[in-house]
mmCIF file of C-alpha atoms in Angstrom:
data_model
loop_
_atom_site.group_PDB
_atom_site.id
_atom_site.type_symbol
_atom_site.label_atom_id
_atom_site.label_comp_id
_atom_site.label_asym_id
_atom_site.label_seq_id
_atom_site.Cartn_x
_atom_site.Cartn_y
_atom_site.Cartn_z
ATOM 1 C CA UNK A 264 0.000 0.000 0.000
ATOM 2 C CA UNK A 265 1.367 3.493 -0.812
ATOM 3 C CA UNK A 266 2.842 5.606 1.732
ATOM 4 C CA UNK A 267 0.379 8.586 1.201
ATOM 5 C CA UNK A 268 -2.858 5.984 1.560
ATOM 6 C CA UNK A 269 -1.093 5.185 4.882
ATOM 7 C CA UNK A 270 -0.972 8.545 6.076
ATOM 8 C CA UNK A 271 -4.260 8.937 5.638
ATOM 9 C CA UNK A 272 -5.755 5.461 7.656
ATOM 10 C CA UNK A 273 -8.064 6.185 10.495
ATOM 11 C CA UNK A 274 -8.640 2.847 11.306
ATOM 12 C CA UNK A 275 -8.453 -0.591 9.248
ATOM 13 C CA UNK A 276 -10.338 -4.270 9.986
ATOM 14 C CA UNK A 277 -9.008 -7.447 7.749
ATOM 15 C CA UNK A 278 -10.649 -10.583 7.336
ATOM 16 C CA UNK A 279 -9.133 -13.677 5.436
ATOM 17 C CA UNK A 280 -7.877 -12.487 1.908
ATOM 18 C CA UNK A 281 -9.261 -8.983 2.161
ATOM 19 C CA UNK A 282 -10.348 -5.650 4.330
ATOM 20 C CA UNK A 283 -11.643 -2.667 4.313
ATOM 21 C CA UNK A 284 -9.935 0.472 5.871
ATOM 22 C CA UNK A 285 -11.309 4.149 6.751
ATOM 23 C CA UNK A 286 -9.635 7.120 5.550
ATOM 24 C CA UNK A 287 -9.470 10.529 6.194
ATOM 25 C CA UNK A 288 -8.582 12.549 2.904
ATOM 26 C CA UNK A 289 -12.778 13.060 1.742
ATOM 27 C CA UNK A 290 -13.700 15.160 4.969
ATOM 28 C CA UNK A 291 -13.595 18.176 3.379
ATOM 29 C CA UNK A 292 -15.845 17.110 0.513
ATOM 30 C CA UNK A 293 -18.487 16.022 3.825
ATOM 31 C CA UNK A 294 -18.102 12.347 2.613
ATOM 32 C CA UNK A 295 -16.410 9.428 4.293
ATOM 33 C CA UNK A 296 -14.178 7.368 2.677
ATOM 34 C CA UNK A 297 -14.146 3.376 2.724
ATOM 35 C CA UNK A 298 -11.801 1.111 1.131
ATOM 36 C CA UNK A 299 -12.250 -2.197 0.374
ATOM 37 C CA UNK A 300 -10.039 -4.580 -0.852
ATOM 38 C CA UNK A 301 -8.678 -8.062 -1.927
ATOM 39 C CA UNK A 302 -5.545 -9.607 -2.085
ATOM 40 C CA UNK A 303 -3.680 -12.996 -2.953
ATOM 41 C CA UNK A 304 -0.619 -13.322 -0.846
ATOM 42 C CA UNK A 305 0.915 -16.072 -3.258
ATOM 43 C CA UNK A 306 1.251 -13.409 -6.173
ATOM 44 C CA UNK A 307 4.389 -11.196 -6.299
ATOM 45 C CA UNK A 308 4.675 -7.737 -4.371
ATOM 46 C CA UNK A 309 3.051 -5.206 -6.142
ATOM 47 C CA UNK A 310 0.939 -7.513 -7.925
ATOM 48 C CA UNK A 311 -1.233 -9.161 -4.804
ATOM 49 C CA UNK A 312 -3.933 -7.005 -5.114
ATOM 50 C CA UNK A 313 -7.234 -8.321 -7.021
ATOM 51 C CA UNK A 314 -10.313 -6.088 -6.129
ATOM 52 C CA UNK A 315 -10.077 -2.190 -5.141
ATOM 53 C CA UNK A 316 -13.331 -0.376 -4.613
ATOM 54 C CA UNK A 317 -13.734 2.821 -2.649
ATOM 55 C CA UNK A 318 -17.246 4.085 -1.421
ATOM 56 C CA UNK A 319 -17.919 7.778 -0.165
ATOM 57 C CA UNK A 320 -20.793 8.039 2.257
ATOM 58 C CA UNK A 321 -21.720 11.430 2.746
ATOM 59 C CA UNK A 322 -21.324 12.323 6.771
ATOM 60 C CA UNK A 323 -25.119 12.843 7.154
ATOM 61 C CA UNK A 324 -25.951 9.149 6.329
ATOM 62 C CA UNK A 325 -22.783 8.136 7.799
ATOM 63 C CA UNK A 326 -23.747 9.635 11.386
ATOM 64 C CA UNK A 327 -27.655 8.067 11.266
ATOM 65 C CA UNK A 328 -25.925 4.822 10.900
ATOM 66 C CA UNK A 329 -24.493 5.224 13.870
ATOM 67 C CA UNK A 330 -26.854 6.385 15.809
ATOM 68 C CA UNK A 331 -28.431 2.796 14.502
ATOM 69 C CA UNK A 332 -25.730 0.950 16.351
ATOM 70 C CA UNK A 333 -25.353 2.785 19.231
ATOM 71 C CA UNK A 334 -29.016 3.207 20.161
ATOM 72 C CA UNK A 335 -29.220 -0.799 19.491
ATOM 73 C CA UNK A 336 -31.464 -0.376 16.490
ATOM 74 C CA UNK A 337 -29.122 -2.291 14.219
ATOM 75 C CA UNK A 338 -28.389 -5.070 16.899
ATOM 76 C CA UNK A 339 -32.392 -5.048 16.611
ATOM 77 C CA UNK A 340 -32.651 -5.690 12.334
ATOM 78 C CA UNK A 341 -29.753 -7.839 12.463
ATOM 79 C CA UNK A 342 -31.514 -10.085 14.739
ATOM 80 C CA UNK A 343 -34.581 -9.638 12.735
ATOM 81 C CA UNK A 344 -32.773 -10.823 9.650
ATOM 82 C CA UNK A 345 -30.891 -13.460 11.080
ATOM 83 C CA UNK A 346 -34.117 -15.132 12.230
ATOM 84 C CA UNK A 347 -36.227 -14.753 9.118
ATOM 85 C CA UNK A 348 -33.301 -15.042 7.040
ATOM 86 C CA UNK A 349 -34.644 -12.060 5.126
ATOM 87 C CA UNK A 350 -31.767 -10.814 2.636
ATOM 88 C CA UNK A 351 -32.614 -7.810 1.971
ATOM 89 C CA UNK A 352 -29.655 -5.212 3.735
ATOM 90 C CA UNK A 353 -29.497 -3.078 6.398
ATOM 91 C CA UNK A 354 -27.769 -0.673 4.906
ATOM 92 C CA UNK A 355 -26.773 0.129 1.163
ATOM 93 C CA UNK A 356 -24.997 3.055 -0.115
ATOM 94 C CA UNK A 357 -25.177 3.821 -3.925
ATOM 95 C CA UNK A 358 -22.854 5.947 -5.704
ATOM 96 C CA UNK A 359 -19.937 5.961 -7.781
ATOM 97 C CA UNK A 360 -18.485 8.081 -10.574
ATOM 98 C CA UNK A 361 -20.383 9.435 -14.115
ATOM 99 C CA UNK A 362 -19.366 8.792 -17.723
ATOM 100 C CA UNK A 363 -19.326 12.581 -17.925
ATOM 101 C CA UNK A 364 -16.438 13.206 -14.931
ATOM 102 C CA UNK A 365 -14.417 9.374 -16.176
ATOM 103 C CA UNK A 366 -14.061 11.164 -19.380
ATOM 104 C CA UNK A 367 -13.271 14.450 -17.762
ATOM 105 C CA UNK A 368 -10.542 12.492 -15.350
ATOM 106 C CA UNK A 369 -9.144 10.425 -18.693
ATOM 107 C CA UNK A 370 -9.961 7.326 -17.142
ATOM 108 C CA UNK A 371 -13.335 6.954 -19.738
ATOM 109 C CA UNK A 372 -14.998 3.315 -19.842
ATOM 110 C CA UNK A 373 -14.661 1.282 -22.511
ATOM 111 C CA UNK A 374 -18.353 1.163 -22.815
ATOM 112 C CA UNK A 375 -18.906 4.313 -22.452
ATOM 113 C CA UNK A 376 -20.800 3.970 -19.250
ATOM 114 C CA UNK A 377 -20.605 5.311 -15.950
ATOM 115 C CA UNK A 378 -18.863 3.479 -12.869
ATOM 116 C CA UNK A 379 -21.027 2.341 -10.379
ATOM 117 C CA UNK A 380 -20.245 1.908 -6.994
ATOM 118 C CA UNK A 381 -22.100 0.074 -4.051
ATOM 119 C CA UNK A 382 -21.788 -0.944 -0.363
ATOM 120 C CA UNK A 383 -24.087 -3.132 1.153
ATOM 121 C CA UNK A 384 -23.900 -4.323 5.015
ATOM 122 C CA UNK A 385 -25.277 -7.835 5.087
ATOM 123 C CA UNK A 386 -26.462 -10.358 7.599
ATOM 124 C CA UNK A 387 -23.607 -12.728 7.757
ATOM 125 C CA UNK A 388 -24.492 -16.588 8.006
ATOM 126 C CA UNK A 389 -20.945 -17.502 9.730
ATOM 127 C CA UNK A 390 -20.297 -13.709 11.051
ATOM 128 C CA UNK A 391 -22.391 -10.786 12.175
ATOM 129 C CA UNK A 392 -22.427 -9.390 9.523
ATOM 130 C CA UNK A 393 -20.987 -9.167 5.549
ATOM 131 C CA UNK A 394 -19.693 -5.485 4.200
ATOM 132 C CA UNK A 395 -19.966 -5.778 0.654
ATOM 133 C CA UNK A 396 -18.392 -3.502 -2.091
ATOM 134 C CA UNK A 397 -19.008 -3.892 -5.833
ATOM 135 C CA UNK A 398 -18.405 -2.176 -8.474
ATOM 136 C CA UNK A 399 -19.051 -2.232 -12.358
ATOM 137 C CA UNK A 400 -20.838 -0.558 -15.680
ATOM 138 C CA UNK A 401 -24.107 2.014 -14.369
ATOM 139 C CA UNK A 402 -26.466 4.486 -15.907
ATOM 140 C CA UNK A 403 -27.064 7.914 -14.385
ATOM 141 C CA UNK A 404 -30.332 8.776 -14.262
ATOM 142 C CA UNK A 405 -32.645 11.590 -14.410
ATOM 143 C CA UNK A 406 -31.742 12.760 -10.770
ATOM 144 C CA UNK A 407 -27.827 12.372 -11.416
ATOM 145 C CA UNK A 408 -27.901 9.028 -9.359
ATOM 146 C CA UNK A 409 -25.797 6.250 -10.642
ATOM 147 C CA UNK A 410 -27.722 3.359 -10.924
ATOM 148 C CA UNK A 411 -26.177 -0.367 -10.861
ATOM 149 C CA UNK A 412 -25.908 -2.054 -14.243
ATOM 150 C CA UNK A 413 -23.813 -5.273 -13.391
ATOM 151 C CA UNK A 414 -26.848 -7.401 -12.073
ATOM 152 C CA UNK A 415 -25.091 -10.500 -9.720
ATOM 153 C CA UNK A 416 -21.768 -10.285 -11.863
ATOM 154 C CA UNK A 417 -19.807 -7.173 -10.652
ATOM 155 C CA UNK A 418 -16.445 -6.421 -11.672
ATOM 156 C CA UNK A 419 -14.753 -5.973 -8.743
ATOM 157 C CA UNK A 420 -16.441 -7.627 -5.290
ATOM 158 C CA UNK A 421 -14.982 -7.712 -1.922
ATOM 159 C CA UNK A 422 -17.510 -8.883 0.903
ATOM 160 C CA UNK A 423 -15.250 -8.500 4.377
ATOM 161 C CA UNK A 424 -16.829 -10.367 7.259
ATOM 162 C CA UNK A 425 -17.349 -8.843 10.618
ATOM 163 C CA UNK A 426 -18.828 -9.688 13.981
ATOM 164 C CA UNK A 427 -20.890 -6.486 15.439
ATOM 165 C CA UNK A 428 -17.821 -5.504 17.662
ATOM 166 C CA UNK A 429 -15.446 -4.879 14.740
ATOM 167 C CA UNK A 430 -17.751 -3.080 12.227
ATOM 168 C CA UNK A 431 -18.521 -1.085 15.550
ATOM 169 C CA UNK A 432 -14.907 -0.314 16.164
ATOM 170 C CA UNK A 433 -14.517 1.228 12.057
ATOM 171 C CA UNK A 434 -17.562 3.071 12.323
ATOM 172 C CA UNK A 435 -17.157 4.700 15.836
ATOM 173 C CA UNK A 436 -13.204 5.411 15.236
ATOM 174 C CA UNK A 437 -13.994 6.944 11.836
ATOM 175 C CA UNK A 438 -16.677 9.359 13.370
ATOM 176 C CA UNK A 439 -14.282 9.889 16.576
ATOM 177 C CA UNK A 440 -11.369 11.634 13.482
ATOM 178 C CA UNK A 441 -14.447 13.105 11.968
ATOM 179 C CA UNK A 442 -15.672 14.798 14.559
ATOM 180 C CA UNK A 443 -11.975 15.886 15.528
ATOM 181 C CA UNK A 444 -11.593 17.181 12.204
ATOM 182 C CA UNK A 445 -14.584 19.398 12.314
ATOM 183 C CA UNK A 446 -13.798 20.896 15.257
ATOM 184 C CA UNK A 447 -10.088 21.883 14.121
ATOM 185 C CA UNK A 448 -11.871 23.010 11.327
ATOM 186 C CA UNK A 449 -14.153 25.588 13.141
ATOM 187 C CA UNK A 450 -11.238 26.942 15.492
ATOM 188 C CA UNK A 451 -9.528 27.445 11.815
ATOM 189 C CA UNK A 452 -12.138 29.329 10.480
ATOM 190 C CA UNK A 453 -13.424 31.410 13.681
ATOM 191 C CA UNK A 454 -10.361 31.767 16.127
ATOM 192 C CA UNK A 455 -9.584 34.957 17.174
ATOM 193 C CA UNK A 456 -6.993 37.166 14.941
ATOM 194 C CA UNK A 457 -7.400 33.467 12.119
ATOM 195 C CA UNK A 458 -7.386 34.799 8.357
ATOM 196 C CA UNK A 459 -9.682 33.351 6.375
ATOM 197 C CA UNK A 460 -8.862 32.727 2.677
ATOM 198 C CA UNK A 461 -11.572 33.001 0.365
ATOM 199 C CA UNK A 462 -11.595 29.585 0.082
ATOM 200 C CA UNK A 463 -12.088 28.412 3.800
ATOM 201 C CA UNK A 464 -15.208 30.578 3.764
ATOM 202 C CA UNK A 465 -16.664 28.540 1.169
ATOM 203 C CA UNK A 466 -17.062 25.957 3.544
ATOM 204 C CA UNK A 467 -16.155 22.814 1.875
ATOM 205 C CA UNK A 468 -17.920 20.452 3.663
ATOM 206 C CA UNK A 469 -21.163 20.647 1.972
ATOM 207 C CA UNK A 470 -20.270 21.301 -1.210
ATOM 208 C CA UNK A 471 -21.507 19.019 -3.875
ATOM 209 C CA UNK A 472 -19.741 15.683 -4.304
ATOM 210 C CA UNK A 473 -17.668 17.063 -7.686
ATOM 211 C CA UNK A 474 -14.600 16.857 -5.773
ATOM 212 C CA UNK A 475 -14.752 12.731 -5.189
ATOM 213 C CA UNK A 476 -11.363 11.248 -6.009
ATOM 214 C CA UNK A 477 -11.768 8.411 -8.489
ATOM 215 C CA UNK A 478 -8.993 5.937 -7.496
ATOM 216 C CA UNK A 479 -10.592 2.993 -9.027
ATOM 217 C CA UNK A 480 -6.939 2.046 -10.977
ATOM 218 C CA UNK A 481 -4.956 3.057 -8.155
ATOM 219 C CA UNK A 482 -2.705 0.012 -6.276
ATOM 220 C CA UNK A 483 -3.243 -0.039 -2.863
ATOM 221 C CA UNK A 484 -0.388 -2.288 -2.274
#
């Protein structure tokens, strides 16, 4: 994994072949930042990796998840699910990047559509639960949402197993930087004698998503 993805880890939880890790560097844009990934140990270094997908939650829907888990509302569905074994999830994120901004970024599909992105947090049968990333070809639709054109054959899939004390520990830590980083953020912007540049008073945080890395082709190790 590259040095500057490093320096930007909040927290990370592995599971056998693969993980997903929290990072820091999509604050600004009000999103958080998950990274999921794959890897086969027997391949050689800088070649182990086999699925990279990155999902940007924004904060809002980030924060009401957990308030799910700490409340116990999410213990609640889980158990729910695991009973009925209903497979529906408990939480799904849908996003991802448009044909428009790959083309603007050089990094333009070879069908021509969008990238779609998705994140799915699953009832697990031998764990708590299953975090599941995919990505593959989308449409954007009439909204601007990207919608999922891949059906049950993805191009990239990493689902990382976790029991509820480990997806607790991502989410919690994450929001724990978060919320450190906003307040830094406010003594920045309103401490006594502080200049403000023109762009710190644009207040970056809830800006529209067009600043959303797209590191879909980037190694992570």
């Amino acid at each position: 994994m590259n040095e500057d993805r490093n320096q930007h880890q909040i927290i990370r939880k592995d599971a056998p072949n693969c993980f997903v890790e929290s990072l820091n560097d999509a604050f600004e844009i009000g999103r958080i930042h998950l990274a999921f990934a794959t890897y086969d140990l027997s391949r050689p270094i800088g070649q182990r990796q086999t699925n990279n997908i990155h999902i940007y939650i924004a904060v809002d829907e980030f924060l009401e998840l957990c308030r799910k888990l700490e409340g116990g509302e999410l213990r609640y569905l889980l158990k729910n699910k695991k009973t009925s074994g209903e497979k529906t999830p408990l939480y799904q994120c849908l996003g991802g990047t448009s044909a428009e901004k790959l083309a603007k970024y050089g990094r333009s599909r070879a069908d021509g559509k969008s990238l779609s992105r998705t994140a799915q947090l699953l009832a697990g049968s031998k764990s708590d639960f299953l975090f599941v990333a995919d990505s593959g070809p989308g449409e954007t639709d009439q909204k601007g949402l990207i919608v999922p054109k891949f059906g049950s054959k993805p191009e990239n899939h990493v689902a990382v197993s976790m029991t509820f004390e480990t997806f607790s520990e991502l989410l919690l830590t994450t929001r724990l930087h978060y919320s450190a980083w906003l307040g830094a953020w406010y003594a920045n912007q309103y401490h006594p004698g502080s200049q403000r540049t023109a762009q710190a008073q644009e207040n970056p945080q809830y800006q529209e998503n067009q600043g959303e890395a797209e590191y879909a082709s980037d190694p992570m190790f």
